[in-house]
Every structure is written in C-alpha cells, then in structure tokens.
Amino acid sequence: MSGMPELVPVLDRHRFDEAALARHLALHLPGFDDPIEVRQFQGGQSNPTFHIATSAGDYVLRKKPPGKLLPRAHAIEREYRILRALEGSEVPVPRARILVEDERIIGTPFFVMDHVPGRVFFDRVPLAAPPADRAAIFEDMARVLAALHKVDWRAAGLEGFGRPEGYMPRQVDLWVRQWQAAKVEEMPEMDRLGAWLASHLPPDEPATIAHGDYRLGNLIIHPTEPRIVAVLDWELATIGHPLADLGYCCLTYHFDPGADGVTGVAGMDLAGTGIPDEQAFVGRYSALMGRTVPQALDVFVVFSMFRLASIVAGVWRRALDGNASDPRAIGYRHRYRDMAERAWDIVRRIDRAA
C-alpha cells in the first residue's frame, strides 16, 4: 500500500493553541499572517506530526507528545539538528525551518520543516509498485544509506551529536533499560536477548551518522519516479555503527508477508518481483561503501529486532496509559512479542553455527 499518509482533524489529546502557534511563527516564517489550517498525520508512534497549510505553502510540524515520556525518547531537538546538518548533502531531507523549545507556545517543544510531496509506502516492501520500480527503489535505498554513512559528520557540524566509540555496547545497555522502563509483563526472550547481545557484539568500526530507523516507511518517494526525495523520522539518529542501520533495514527479510504494517518477504520467492534478496541488497550497499560484505550482520539484525521490540513495547505501554499517537497501538502487544521470539530464533541459529 502506498500514498500520502492520511490527514485527519487534530486528535483531542494532541490539540494545541493554533492561534498562539500562528502568532509566534508569523515572526519567523512566510504564510502565518493569514489563516492556517492544521491537520494531523494519522499513524506514527513517536512524535505527533501535523500538516500546516498556509498562504505561502505547506509545512510540517513535529512536536513532543503530551504526558510522561520514557527516558531519552521523542528527541525532536536532535531531529532538527541533523536535518539542518544534512541540508545540501547527498542525503535528501526536508528543509528544517525553525526549532522552538519554549513550551509556553503550544505546550511542548516543536520544530517546523517544509512539506515534501511524494509517496510513502507504509510497509517495508513497495508491493504497490511494479517490479522495475521496486528494483529502482531498493537500489536508491542502498544508495542513500551509503551516502548517509559517507557524510563527514564532523565537517557537517555534528561533533558531540553522539559518542563514536563504544556505540553498540551503549546501545544494548540503553535498549535493555528502555525495555525495562516499558515492561508491564514478563517476556523471557526480551531478557535473554539483552544478555546475549552484550556478550556477542562485533568490534567497533569507524563511526558514521546512524539514522536509527532507516526503512521504506520513513522515505518519501517521488510522486511519479522510483527515487527517494526525502528521508524522515530522525529522532533516533546519532553517531554510531553503520551496520546497525544496515541490519535494521534488512529486517524486511526476516518478517513474514502480511498486512499489519510490518510486512516483509521472509519465505517469499523473490524471482521476478524486482526485490533483491538480502545478500544482493547487502552486497550493493557494501559496493557503494567500498567495503567488504560484513560477516556479522546477523548480530545487528538481532539487535535491531530487540531494539524495535523495545520501542513497540513502549508504544503499547503508552497505549495502555492512553497516551499513544495512534489509537491502534493498543493492539501492539503481539508485535513486540513476535519480534522477540523471531530474534531469539536467529540467536539459536547463530549459536548452532558457531
């Protein structure tokens, strides 16, 4: 399924003072002197996101959600900083316009960026596109990811954006803590995964910008052409290990086909689909990076599943607390549990092969 995300009236729990927003932004951006129309993008579990139509054009506003938040979550200030740093690079991003950290304006910090028109494929595979377009989109996914990892992050002004050494041990520790903060029930596989990862991490590599959530659903595809025109959702970005992004992107190959928003291609015959298999996709990324094909990628796949399961468990907890961006999140319990079980299956396969 593809298209632009559905725009709905602002949800009751995410309403804010639109007049105060307009008054503030009229001092900084064109179009806010006249009446504006604010609607909310349906879906998305992190930062509530809004479409703002003005006389000068369309903008997008990202803000922190209301209520009590998990530690280090919803870092819109970091999103804004990296969007500004990547402006003009080989990585296509929306133009970030203004960051407002004063909570008095609309109740939480927020930033505004330009709206980029195009298509979003909501699953991990572009099944709505013809095979030739699928092949081109996967090629562009590899190209843009390699372009991101080749950015000189120090020259881009991202010194201090993350600590380049020891990224993976810190990440495992962070997501173990995030899981514990989100935990509302026993899930033994989640506890085992954290312990296994801590003792099976490969050595450091030269650090790169790591997007943290690089997948098809966070990319805007040109309205008519099979190419990426914007990479979205940078809230998890940092300076880290490039293979964490690659392993996460490869989750496509470890999720079953289906219609629940985490569609993958596990078990599918990809012949004639235009979708490269995991080996081909990893090989193309590696060629673009000028590096050898990584031997320990499965460990990063396991980490990515564990981290994603921790995030989804947090979304489910927010839904239980009545504070999720998407009301469908109340049904997310099975998602995080399924991810944990799949990750543990990969661990057993790795251990058998060792």
Short mmCIF file of C-alpha atoms in Angstrom, two decimals:
data_model
loop_
_atom_site.label_atom_id
_atom_site.label_comp_id
_atom_site.label_asym_id
_atom_site.label_seq_id
_atom_site.Cartn_x
_atom_site.Cartn_y
_atom_site.Cartn_z
CA MET A 1 0.00 0.00 0.00
CA SER A 2 1.28 3.47 -0.86
CA GLY A 3 0.07 7.04 -0.89
CA MET A 4 0.34 10.08 1.29
CA PRO A 5 -0.34 9.47 4.98
CA GLU A 6 -3.93 10.21 5.86
CA LEU A 7 -4.61 13.67 7.24
CA VAL A 8 -7.23 13.81 9.98
CA PRO A 9 -8.55 16.54 12.29
CA VAL A 10 -6.19 17.06 15.23
CA LEU A 11 -6.87 14.36 17.81
CA ASP A 12 -8.36 15.63 21.06
CA ARG A 13 -5.36 14.58 23.16
CA HIS A 14 -2.93 16.35 20.79
CA ARG A 15 -4.77 19.65 20.39
CA PHE A 16 -2.79 22.81 20.96
CA ASP A 17 -3.32 26.55 20.67
CA GLU A 18 -3.18 27.05 16.89
CA ALA A 19 -3.61 30.82 17.23
CA ALA A 20 -0.56 31.00 19.52
CA LEU A 21 1.40 28.93 17.01
CA ALA A 22 0.43 31.25 14.16
CA ARG A 23 1.28 34.36 16.17
CA HIS A 24 4.73 33.00 17.01
CA LEU A 25 5.56 31.72 13.54
CA ALA A 26 4.33 34.89 11.82
CA LEU A 27 7.50 36.49 13.20
CA HIS A 28 9.72 33.88 11.53
CA LEU A 29 8.09 32.20 8.51
CA PRO A 30 6.03 33.31 5.50
CA GLY A 31 2.35 32.43 5.34
CA PHE A 32 1.44 32.62 9.01
CA ASP A 33 -0.01 36.13 8.83
CA ASP A 34 -3.12 34.65 7.19
CA PRO A 35 -5.44 31.89 8.43
CA ILE A 36 -3.76 28.50 8.62
CA GLU A 37 -5.22 25.01 8.51
CA VAL A 38 -3.75 22.39 10.85
CA ARG A 39 -4.40 18.68 10.41
CA GLN A 40 -2.70 15.67 11.95
CA PHE A 41 -0.95 12.85 10.13
CA GLN A 42 -2.68 9.59 11.07
CA GLY A 43 -0.38 6.90 12.43
CA GLY A 44 3.20 7.12 13.60
CA GLN A 45 4.13 6.25 17.15
CA SER A 46 6.81 8.71 18.13
CA ASN A 47 6.28 12.43 17.77
CA PRO A 48 2.82 13.72 16.79
CA THR A 49 3.15 15.24 13.32
CA PHE A 50 0.93 17.90 11.76
CA HIS A 51 0.37 19.31 8.27
CA ILE A 52 0.05 23.09 8.21
CA ALA A 53 -1.42 24.70 5.10
CA THR A 54 -0.60 28.40 4.75
CA SER A 55 -0.97 31.01 2.02
CA ALA A 56 2.78 30.66 1.32
CA GLY A 57 2.81 26.88 1.06
CA ASP A 58 2.68 23.74 3.17
CA TYR A 59 4.73 22.97 6.26
CA VAL A 60 5.07 20.05 8.65
CA LEU A 61 5.24 20.47 12.43
CA ARG A 62 6.74 17.80 14.71
CA LYS A 63 6.27 18.05 18.46
CA LYS A 64 6.78 16.00 21.56
CA PRO A 65 3.67 14.17 22.76
CA PRO A 66 1.95 15.28 25.94
CA GLY A 67 2.25 13.39 29.19
CA LYS A 68 5.03 11.48 30.90
CA LEU A 69 7.68 10.29 28.44
CA LEU A 70 10.20 7.46 28.57
CA PRO A 71 13.84 8.49 29.15
CA ARG A 72 15.55 10.00 26.09
CA ALA A 73 12.53 9.45 23.86
CA HIS A 74 11.00 11.98 21.45
CA ALA A 75 14.20 13.96 20.90
CA ILE A 76 12.86 16.46 18.39
CA GLU A 77 15.74 18.85 19.11
CA ARG A 78 18.13 16.22 17.76
CA GLU A 79 15.91 15.65 14.71
CA TYR A 80 16.06 19.33 13.91
CA ARG A 81 19.83 19.50 14.35
CA ILE A 82 20.57 16.63 11.98
CA LEU A 83 18.13 17.86 9.34
CA ARG A 84 19.98 21.16 9.34
CA ALA A 85 23.35 19.39 9.21
CA LEU A 86 22.35 17.28 6.18
CA GLU A 87 20.88 20.15 4.16
CA GLY A 88 22.68 20.24 0.80
CA SER A 89 24.23 16.77 1.21
CA GLU A 90 23.64 13.68 -0.95
CA VAL A 91 21.03 12.62 1.61
CA PRO A 92 17.66 14.17 0.66
CA VAL A 93 15.92 15.72 3.67
CA PRO A 94 13.14 18.27 4.15
CA ARG A 95 14.35 21.80 4.80
CA ALA A 96 14.17 22.39 8.55
CA ARG A 97 12.90 25.92 9.21
CA ILE A 98 12.69 26.62 12.94
CA LEU A 99 13.06 24.89 16.31
CA VAL A 100 11.00 26.25 19.21
CA GLU A 101 12.00 24.89 22.61
CA ASP A 102 9.77 27.26 24.61
CA GLU A 103 6.98 25.01 25.92
CA ARG A 104 4.76 28.03 26.56
CA ILE A 105 3.87 28.43 22.87
CA ILE A 106 1.95 25.17 22.28
CA GLY A 107 2.71 23.12 25.41
CA THR A 108 5.75 21.16 24.18
CA PRO A 109 8.89 21.89 22.13
CA PHE A 110 8.39 21.59 18.36
CA PHE A 111 10.03 22.23 15.02
CA VAL A 112 8.73 23.15 11.57
CA MET A 113 10.04 21.89 8.25
CA ASP A 114 8.97 22.15 4.62
CA HIS A 115 6.40 19.68 3.37
CA VAL A 116 7.86 17.38 0.67
CA PRO A 117 5.22 15.97 -1.69
CA GLY A 118 5.51 12.36 -2.75
CA ARG A 119 4.50 8.80 -2.00
CA VAL A 120 5.00 6.82 1.18
CA PHE A 121 4.98 3.02 1.12
CA PHE A 122 3.69 2.15 4.56
CA ASP A 123 5.08 -1.38 4.65
CA ARG A 124 8.69 -2.48 4.39
CA VAL A 125 8.32 -3.56 0.75
CA PRO A 126 6.82 -1.49 -2.11
CA LEU A 127 4.31 -4.11 -3.20
CA ALA A 128 2.09 -1.45 -4.79
CA ALA A 129 4.85 -0.58 -7.29
CA PRO A 130 5.65 -2.52 -10.47
CA PRO A 131 8.75 -4.78 -10.39
CA ALA A 132 11.00 -2.32 -12.25
CA ASP A 133 10.12 0.43 -9.79
CA ARG A 134 10.68 -1.89 -6.83
CA ALA A 135 14.18 -2.65 -8.11
CA ALA A 136 14.91 1.06 -8.55
CA ILE A 137 13.58 1.91 -5.08
CA PHE A 138 15.74 -0.75 -3.39
CA GLU A 139 18.73 0.47 -5.37
CA ASP A 140 18.05 4.01 -4.16
CA MET A 141 17.62 2.78 -0.59
CA ALA A 142 21.11 1.27 -0.74
CA ARG A 143 22.50 4.41 -2.40
CA VAL A 144 21.01 6.86 0.12
CA LEU A 145 22.05 4.72 3.10
CA ALA A 146 25.62 4.56 1.78
CA ALA A 147 25.52 8.32 1.13
CA LEU A 148 24.47 8.90 4.74
CA HIS A 149 27.26 6.73 6.07
CA LYS A 150 29.82 8.55 3.91
CA VAL A 151 28.89 12.01 5.25
CA ASP A 152 31.78 13.59 7.16
CA TRP A 153 29.78 14.16 10.33
CA ARG A 154 32.41 16.32 11.98
CA ALA A 155 32.55 18.64 8.96
CA ALA A 156 28.73 18.70 8.99
CA GLY A 157 28.77 20.22 12.49
CA LEU A 158 27.72 17.06 14.36
CA GLU A 159 30.61 16.88 16.79
CA GLY A 160 29.07 15.91 20.12
CA PHE A 161 25.88 14.57 18.48
CA GLY A 162 26.90 11.13 19.69
CA ARG A 163 29.93 9.35 21.11
CA PRO A 164 31.64 7.45 18.27
CA GLU A 165 33.44 4.89 20.45
CA GLY A 166 31.61 2.03 22.13
CA TYR A 167 28.33 2.71 20.34
CA MET A 168 26.96 -0.83 20.31
CA PRO A 169 27.61 -1.70 23.97
CA ARG A 170 25.94 1.58 24.96
CA GLN A 171 23.03 0.89 22.61
CA VAL A 172 22.44 -2.56 24.04
CA ASP A 173 22.54 -1.13 27.55
CA LEU A 174 20.18 1.71 26.54
CA TRP A 175 17.59 -0.58 24.97
CA VAL A 176 17.74 -3.03 27.86
CA ARG A 177 16.89 -0.08 30.09
CA GLN A 178 14.19 1.10 27.68
CA TRP A 179 12.69 -2.39 27.72
CA GLN A 180 12.73 -2.42 31.49
CA ALA A 181 11.08 1.03 31.57
CA ALA A 182 8.35 -0.14 29.17
CA LYS A 183 7.88 -3.59 30.70
CA VAL A 184 4.41 -4.36 32.02
CA GLU A 185 4.59 -8.15 31.80
CA GLU A 186 7.14 -10.95 31.74
CA MET A 187 8.72 -11.72 28.36
CA PRO A 188 11.73 -14.04 28.91
CA GLU A 189 13.03 -13.75 25.33
CA MET A 190 13.47 -9.99 25.77
CA ASP A 191 15.57 -10.52 28.89
CA ARG A 192 17.64 -13.23 27.20
CA LEU A 193 18.25 -11.12 24.10
CA GLY A 194 19.75 -8.25 26.07
CA ALA A 195 22.15 -10.60 27.84
CA TRP A 196 23.12 -12.44 24.62
CA LEU A 197 23.79 -9.24 22.71
CA ALA A 198 26.01 -7.85 25.44
CA SER A 199 28.35 -10.85 25.03
CA HIS A 200 28.26 -11.19 21.22
CA LEU A 201 28.94 -7.71 19.86
CA PRO A 202 31.43 -7.39 16.99
CA PRO A 203 34.25 -4.86 17.27
CA ASP A 204 33.84 -1.15 16.57
CA GLU A 205 34.15 0.27 13.08
CA PRO A 206 34.79 3.89 12.11
CA ALA A 207 31.69 5.75 13.27
CA THR A 208 29.16 7.26 10.86
CA ILE A 209 25.85 9.04 11.14
CA ALA A 210 23.35 6.33 12.08
CA HIS A 211 19.72 7.12 11.19
CA GLY A 212 18.31 4.61 13.66
CA ASP A 213 15.03 3.91 11.81
CA TYR A 214 16.03 3.59 8.15
CA ARG A 215 13.26 1.72 6.33
CA LEU A 216 10.94 2.24 3.40
CA GLY A 217 8.12 3.68 5.53
CA ASN A 218 10.35 6.59 6.58
CA LEU A 219 11.19 7.56 3.00
CA ILE A 220 9.23 9.81 0.66
CA ILE A 221 9.33 8.54 -2.92
CA HIS A 222 8.96 10.99 -5.81
CA PRO A 223 5.31 11.36 -6.90
CA THR A 224 5.92 9.63 -10.25
CA GLU A 225 9.51 8.36 -10.25
CA PRO A 226 11.04 5.46 -8.27
CA ARG A 227 13.54 7.56 -6.30
CA ILE A 228 13.84 8.90 -2.78
CA VAL A 229 13.13 12.62 -2.34
CA ALA A 230 13.26 12.79 1.47
CA VAL A 231 14.37 10.73 4.47
CA LEU A 232 12.14 11.31 7.50
CA ASP A 233 11.96 10.49 11.22
CA TRP A 234 15.45 11.20 12.58
CA GLU A 235 14.59 11.07 16.29
CA LEU A 236 16.83 8.04 16.90
CA ALA A 237 19.76 9.37 14.86
CA THR A 238 23.21 9.55 16.42
CA ILE A 239 26.87 8.92 15.63
CA GLY A 240 27.37 5.18 15.66
CA HIS A 241 27.97 1.90 13.88
CA PRO A 242 26.85 1.87 10.23
CA LEU A 243 25.89 -1.80 10.36
CA ALA A 244 23.19 -1.02 12.92
CA ASP A 245 21.32 0.84 10.15
CA LEU A 246 22.02 -1.89 7.60
CA GLY A 247 20.86 -4.65 9.96
CA TYR A 248 17.70 -2.72 10.72
CA CYS A 249 16.96 -2.14 7.05
CA CYS A 250 17.38 -5.89 6.49
CA LEU A 251 14.55 -6.72 8.90
CA THR A 252 12.47 -6.75 5.71
CA TYR A 253 13.96 -10.17 5.03
CA HIS A 254 13.02 -11.51 8.47
CA PHE A 255 9.35 -10.50 8.68
CA ASP A 256 6.63 -12.56 7.03
CA PRO A 257 4.44 -11.21 4.25
CA GLY A 258 1.25 -9.75 5.69
CA ALA A 259 -0.90 -6.69 6.03
CA ASP A 260 -0.15 -5.49 9.56
CA GLY A 261 2.34 -2.73 8.84
CA VAL A 262 5.47 -4.84 9.31
CA THR A 263 5.20 -6.70 6.02
CA GLY A 264 8.37 -8.45 4.95
CA VAL A 265 9.47 -11.01 2.41
CA ALA A 266 10.59 -13.92 4.63
CA GLY A 267 9.94 -17.17 2.76
CA MET A 268 8.91 -15.42 -0.47
CA ASP A 269 10.23 -16.39 -3.89
CA LEU A 270 11.62 -13.04 -5.00
CA ALA A 271 12.23 -14.06 -8.62
CA GLY A 272 10.52 -11.57 -10.91
CA THR A 273 9.43 -9.27 -8.07
CA GLY A 274 12.16 -6.67 -8.58
CA ILE A 275 13.04 -7.02 -4.88
CA PRO A 276 16.68 -8.04 -4.32
CA ASP A 277 17.36 -10.78 -1.80
CA GLU A 278 19.21 -9.91 1.40
CA GLN A 279 22.60 -10.97 0.03
CA ALA A 280 22.16 -8.80 -3.08
CA PHE A 281 20.97 -5.76 -1.10
CA VAL A 282 23.82 -6.04 1.40
CA GLY A 283 26.26 -6.58 -1.47
CA ARG A 284 25.05 -3.45 -3.26
CA TYR A 285 25.33 -1.31 -0.13
CA SER A 286 28.82 -2.72 0.52
CA ALA A 287 29.92 -1.94 -3.04
CA LEU A 288 28.65 1.63 -2.74
CA MET A 289 30.54 1.98 0.55
CA GLY A 290 33.70 0.46 -0.93
CA ARG A 291 33.84 -2.13 1.86
CA THR A 292 33.79 -5.89 2.15
CA VAL A 293 30.47 -7.59 2.77
CA PRO A 294 30.03 -7.72 6.58
CA GLN A 295 30.28 -11.17 8.13
CA ALA A 296 28.49 -10.44 11.41
CA LEU A 297 25.36 -8.79 10.06
CA ASP A 298 23.03 -11.27 11.79
CA VAL A 299 24.10 -9.89 15.17
CA PHE A 300 22.94 -6.45 14.03
CA VAL A 301 19.67 -7.96 12.78
CA VAL A 302 19.13 -9.46 16.24
CA PHE A 303 19.97 -6.12 17.86
CA SER A 304 17.58 -4.33 15.51
CA MET A 305 14.75 -6.71 16.36
CA PHE A 306 15.43 -6.34 20.09
CA ARG A 307 15.53 -2.56 19.85
CA LEU A 308 12.38 -2.42 17.72
CA ALA A 309 10.62 -4.77 20.13
CA SER A 310 11.60 -2.45 23.00
CA ILE A 311 10.19 0.53 21.10
CA VAL A 312 6.94 -1.30 20.28
CA ALA A 313 6.62 -2.40 23.90
CA GLY A 314 6.92 1.27 24.86
CA VAL A 315 4.24 2.20 22.33
CA TRP A 316 1.96 -0.48 23.78
CA ARG A 317 2.61 0.82 27.29
CA ARG A 318 1.72 4.37 26.18
CA ALA A 319 -1.48 2.97 24.66
CA LEU A 320 -2.33 1.30 27.98
CA ASP A 321 -1.74 4.69 29.61
CA GLY A 322 -3.95 6.39 27.00
CA ASN A 323 -1.08 8.43 25.57
CA ALA A 324 -0.19 6.86 22.18
CA SER A 325 -0.18 8.88 18.95
CA ASP A 326 -2.19 6.16 17.19
CA PRO A 327 -5.23 4.54 18.83
CA ARG A 328 -4.39 1.28 17.03
CA ALA A 329 -1.37 0.91 19.29
CA ILE A 330 -3.49 -0.78 21.96
CA GLY A 331 -3.17 -3.93 19.84
CA TYR A 332 0.64 -3.86 19.68
CA ARG A 333 1.30 -6.44 22.39
CA HIS A 334 1.61 -9.28 19.86
CA ARG A 335 4.03 -7.27 17.71
CA TYR A 336 6.77 -6.83 20.28
CA ARG A 337 6.39 -10.43 21.49
CA ASP A 338 6.61 -11.79 17.93
CA MET A 339 9.74 -9.74 17.23
CA ALA A 340 11.41 -11.02 20.39
CA GLU A 341 10.61 -14.63 19.50
CA ARG A 342 11.94 -14.20 15.95
CA ALA A 343 15.13 -12.58 17.23
CA TRP A 344 15.67 -15.45 19.65
CA ASP A 345 15.23 -17.93 16.78
CA ILE A 346 18.07 -16.17 14.93
CA VAL A 347 20.22 -16.32 18.06
CA ARG A 348 19.71 -20.09 18.28
CA ARG A 349 20.68 -20.40 14.61
CA ILE A 350 23.84 -18.32 15.18
CA ASP A 351 24.76 -20.37 18.25
CA ARG A 352 24.24 -23.65 16.39
CA ALA A 353 26.54 -22.49 13.61
CA ALA A 354 29.26 -21.31 15.99
#
